[in-house]
Coordinates of C-alpha atoms in Angstrom, one line a residue:
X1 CA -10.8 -5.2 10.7
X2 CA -7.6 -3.2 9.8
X3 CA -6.4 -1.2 7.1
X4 CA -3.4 -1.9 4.8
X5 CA -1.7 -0.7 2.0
X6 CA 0.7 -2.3 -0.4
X7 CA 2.6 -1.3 -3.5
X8 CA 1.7 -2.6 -6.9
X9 CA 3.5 -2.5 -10.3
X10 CA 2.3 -0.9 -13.5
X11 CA 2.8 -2.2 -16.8
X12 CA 0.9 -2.0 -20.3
X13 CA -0.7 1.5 -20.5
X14 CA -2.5 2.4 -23.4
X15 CA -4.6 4.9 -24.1
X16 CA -8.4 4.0 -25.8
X17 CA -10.3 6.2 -28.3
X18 CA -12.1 8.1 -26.1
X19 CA -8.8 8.9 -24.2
X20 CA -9.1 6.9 -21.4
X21 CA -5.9 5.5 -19.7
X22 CA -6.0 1.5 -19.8
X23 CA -2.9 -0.4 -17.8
X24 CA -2.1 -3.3 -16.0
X25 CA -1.4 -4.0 -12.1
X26 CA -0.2 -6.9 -9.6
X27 CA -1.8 -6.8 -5.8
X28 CA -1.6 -8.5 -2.7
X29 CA 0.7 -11.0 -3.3
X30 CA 0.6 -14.4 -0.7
X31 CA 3.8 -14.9 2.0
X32 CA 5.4 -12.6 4.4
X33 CA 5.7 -9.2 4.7
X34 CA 7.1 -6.9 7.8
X35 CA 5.4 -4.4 9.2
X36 CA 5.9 -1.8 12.2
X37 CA 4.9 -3.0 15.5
X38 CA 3.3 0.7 15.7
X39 CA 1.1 0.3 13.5
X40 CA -0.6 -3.3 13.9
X41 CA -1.6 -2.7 17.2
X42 CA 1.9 -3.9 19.0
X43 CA 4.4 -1.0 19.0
X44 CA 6.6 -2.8 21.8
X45 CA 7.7 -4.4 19.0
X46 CA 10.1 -3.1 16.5
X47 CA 9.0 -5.3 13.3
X48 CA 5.9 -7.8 13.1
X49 CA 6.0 -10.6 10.5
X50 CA 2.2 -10.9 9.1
X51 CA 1.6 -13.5 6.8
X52 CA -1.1 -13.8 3.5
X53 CA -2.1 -17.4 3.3
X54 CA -2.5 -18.2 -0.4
X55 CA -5.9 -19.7 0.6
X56 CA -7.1 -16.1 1.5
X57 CA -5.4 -14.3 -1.0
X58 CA -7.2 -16.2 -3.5
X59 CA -10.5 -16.8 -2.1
X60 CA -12.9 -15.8 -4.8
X61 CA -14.7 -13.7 -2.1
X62 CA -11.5 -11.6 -1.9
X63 CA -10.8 -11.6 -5.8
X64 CA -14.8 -10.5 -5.9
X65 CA -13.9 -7.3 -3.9
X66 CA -11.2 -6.2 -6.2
X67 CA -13.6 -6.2 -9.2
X68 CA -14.7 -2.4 -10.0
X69 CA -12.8 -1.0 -7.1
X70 CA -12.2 2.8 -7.4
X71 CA -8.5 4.4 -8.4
X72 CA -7.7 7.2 -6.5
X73 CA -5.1 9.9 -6.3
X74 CA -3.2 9.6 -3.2
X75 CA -5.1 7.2 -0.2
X76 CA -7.9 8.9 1.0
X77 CA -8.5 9.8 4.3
X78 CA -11.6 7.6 4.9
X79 CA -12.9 4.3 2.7
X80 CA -14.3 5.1 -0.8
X81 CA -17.9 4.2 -0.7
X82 CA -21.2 5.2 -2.7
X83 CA -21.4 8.5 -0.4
X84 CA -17.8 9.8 -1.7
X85 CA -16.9 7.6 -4.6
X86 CA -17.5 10.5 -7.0
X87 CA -15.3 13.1 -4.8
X88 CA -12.4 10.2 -4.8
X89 CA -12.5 8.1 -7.8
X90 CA -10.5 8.9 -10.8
X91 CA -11.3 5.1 -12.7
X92 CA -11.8 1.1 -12.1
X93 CA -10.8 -1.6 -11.6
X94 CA -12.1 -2.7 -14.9
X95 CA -12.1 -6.2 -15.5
X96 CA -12.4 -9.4 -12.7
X97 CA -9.7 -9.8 -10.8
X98 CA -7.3 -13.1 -11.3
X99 CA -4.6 -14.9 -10.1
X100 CA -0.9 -14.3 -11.7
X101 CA 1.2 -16.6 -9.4
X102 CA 1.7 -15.2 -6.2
X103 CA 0.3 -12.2 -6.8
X104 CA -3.9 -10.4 -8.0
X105 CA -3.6 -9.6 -11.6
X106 CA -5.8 -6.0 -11.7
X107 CA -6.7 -4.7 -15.1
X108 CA -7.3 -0.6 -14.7
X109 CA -8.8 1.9 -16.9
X110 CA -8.4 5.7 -15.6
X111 CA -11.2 7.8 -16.7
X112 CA -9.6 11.4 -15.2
X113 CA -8.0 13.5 -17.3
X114 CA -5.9 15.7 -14.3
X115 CA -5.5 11.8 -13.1
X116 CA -4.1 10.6 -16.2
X117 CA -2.3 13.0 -17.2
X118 CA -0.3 12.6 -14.0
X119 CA 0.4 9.0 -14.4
X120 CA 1.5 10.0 -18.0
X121 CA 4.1 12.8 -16.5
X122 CA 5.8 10.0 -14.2
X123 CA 3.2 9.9 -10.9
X124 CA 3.1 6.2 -12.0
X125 CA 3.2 4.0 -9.1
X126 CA -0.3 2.5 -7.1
X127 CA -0.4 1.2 -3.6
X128 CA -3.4 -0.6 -2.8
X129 CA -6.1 0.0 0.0
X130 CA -7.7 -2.9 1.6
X131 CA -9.1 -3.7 4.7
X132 CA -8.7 -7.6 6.7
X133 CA -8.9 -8.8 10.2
X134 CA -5.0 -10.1 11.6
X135 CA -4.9 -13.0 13.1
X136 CA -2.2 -13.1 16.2
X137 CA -0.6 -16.2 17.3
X138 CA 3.1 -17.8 15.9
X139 CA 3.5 -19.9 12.8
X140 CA 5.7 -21.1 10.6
X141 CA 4.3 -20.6 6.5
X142 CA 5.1 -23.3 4.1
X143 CA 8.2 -22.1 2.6
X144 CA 9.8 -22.5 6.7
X145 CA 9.3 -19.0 7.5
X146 CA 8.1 -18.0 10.6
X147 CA 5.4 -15.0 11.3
X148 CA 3.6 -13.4 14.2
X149 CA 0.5 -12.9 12.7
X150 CA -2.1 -13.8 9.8
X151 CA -3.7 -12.0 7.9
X152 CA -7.8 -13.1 6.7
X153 CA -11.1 -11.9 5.0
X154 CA -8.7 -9.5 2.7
X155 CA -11.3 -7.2 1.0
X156 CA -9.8 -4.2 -1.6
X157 CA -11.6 -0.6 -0.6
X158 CA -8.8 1.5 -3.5
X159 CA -6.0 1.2 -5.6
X160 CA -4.3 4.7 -4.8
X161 CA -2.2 6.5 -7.4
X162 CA 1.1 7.6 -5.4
X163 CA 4.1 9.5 -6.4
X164 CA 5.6 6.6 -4.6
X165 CA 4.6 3.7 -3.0
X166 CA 6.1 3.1 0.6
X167 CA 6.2 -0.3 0.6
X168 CA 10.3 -1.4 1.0
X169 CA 10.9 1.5 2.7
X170 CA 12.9 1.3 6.0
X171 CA 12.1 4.9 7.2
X172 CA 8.6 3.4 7.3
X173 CA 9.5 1.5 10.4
X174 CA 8.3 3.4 13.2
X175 CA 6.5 5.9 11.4
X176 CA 2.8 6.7 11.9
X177 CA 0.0 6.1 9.8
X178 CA -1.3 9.2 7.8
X179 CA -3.4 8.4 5.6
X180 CA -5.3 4.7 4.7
X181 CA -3.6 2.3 6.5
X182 CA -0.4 0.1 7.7
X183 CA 2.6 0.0 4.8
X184 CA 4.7 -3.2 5.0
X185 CA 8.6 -2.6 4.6
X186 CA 11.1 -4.6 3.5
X187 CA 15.2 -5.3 4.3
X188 CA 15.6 -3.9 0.3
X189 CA 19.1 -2.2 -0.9
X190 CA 17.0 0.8 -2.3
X191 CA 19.3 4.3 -2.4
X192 CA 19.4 6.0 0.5
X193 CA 17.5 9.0 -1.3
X194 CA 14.7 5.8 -2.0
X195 CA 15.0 5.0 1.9
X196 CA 14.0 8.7 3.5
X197 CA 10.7 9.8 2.9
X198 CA 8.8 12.9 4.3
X199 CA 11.8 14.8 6.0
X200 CA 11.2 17.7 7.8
X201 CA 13.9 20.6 8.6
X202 CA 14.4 21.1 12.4
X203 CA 16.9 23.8 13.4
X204 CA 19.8 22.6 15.9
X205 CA 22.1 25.4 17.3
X206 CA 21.1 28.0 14.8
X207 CA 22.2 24.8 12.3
X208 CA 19.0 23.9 9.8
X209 CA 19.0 20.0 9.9
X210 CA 16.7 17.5 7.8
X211 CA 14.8 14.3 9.7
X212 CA 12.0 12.2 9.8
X213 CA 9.3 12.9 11.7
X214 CA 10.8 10.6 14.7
X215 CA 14.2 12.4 14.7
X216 CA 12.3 15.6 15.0
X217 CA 10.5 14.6 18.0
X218 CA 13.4 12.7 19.4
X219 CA 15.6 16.5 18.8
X220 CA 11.8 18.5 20.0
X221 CA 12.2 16.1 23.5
X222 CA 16.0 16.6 24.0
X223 CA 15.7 20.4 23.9

């Protein structure tokens, strides 16, 4: 089994009488989506193209695992399980997940005040944790396209509450994992500022330059 993560919109929040957060999110949606080559297990190559059968997206025993998975801030180091589920969760999954066309309708409910509060100052975007075994071998999906691998048995562990989620990101490519799991990334148009994520500032004859973490070891190596 391998870890994933995967960006999700939010839509609908509300807030109940008690003060709990309610909203709405969209998961793991079915087709193709690129990941590093790094971080599936194949890093001589540059981009894999992993593909989500509909057939497992939807199969009830992967809409089962969504139902009452924990929210977290940030993707946790390790799964959330009974041990550290009250260290790590900050709400639910609330509701039974469903299908919304391609995508796994998930309805949330945030129980965390610090947590809330957050998504209510703008730390609004979730990127989900889940676990699933790849499949390698070449295919070609239903719509024409062609991938190098499938993905199966897709099981949610977390919905993570990020100040960003990664996912479209080209600076991803090549990038190692930190925390839960592989990020897919996309050929997007997103700003440049949307496209650089995590820079750190290296200094280069006496000069104080910002790069990824490859261009710093790429700059460490040279001098």
């Amino acid at each position: 089994m391998m870890n994933f993560t995967d960006a999700v919109a939010v839509s609908g929040t509300r807030r109940t009488a008690d003060g709990y957060l309610v909203a709405e999110a969209r998961s793991v949606r079915a087709g193709i989506q690129l990941y590093a080559g790094s971080e599936v297990g194949k890093p001589e190559l540059s981009v894999v193209r992993v593909y989500r059968p509909a057939d497992q997206v939807f199969a009830d025993v992967s809409l089962q695992s969504f139902t009452h998975a924990p929210v977290t801030m940030d993707h946790p180091a390790e799964a959330v399980t009974a041990d550290n589920w009250k260290q790590l969760a900050v709400g639910e999954v609330s509701t039974a997940a469903k299908k919304d066309g391609e995508w796994v309708h998930l309805p949330l409910i945030l129980k965390d005040a610090a947590a809330i509060q957050a998504v209510e100052s703008g730390k609004r975007e979730l990127s989900a944790g889940y676990v699933c075994e790849l499949v390698w071998g070449d295919g070609v999906a239903p719509d024409g396209s062609k991938f190098d691998a499938q993905q199966t048995n897709i099981k949610i562990n977390h919905l993570a509450i990020v100040d960003r989620a990664r996912a479209g990101s080209k600076a991803r490519i090549g990038d190692g994992v930190r925390s839960w799991g592989a990020c897919p990334v996309t050929n997007d148009q997103k700003p440049e500022e949307d496209k650089i994520m995590n820079l750190k500032t290296v200094t280069v004859d006496g000069i104080p330059v910002e790069v990824t973490d490859q261009g710093a070891t790429v700059i460490a190596t040279l001098q």
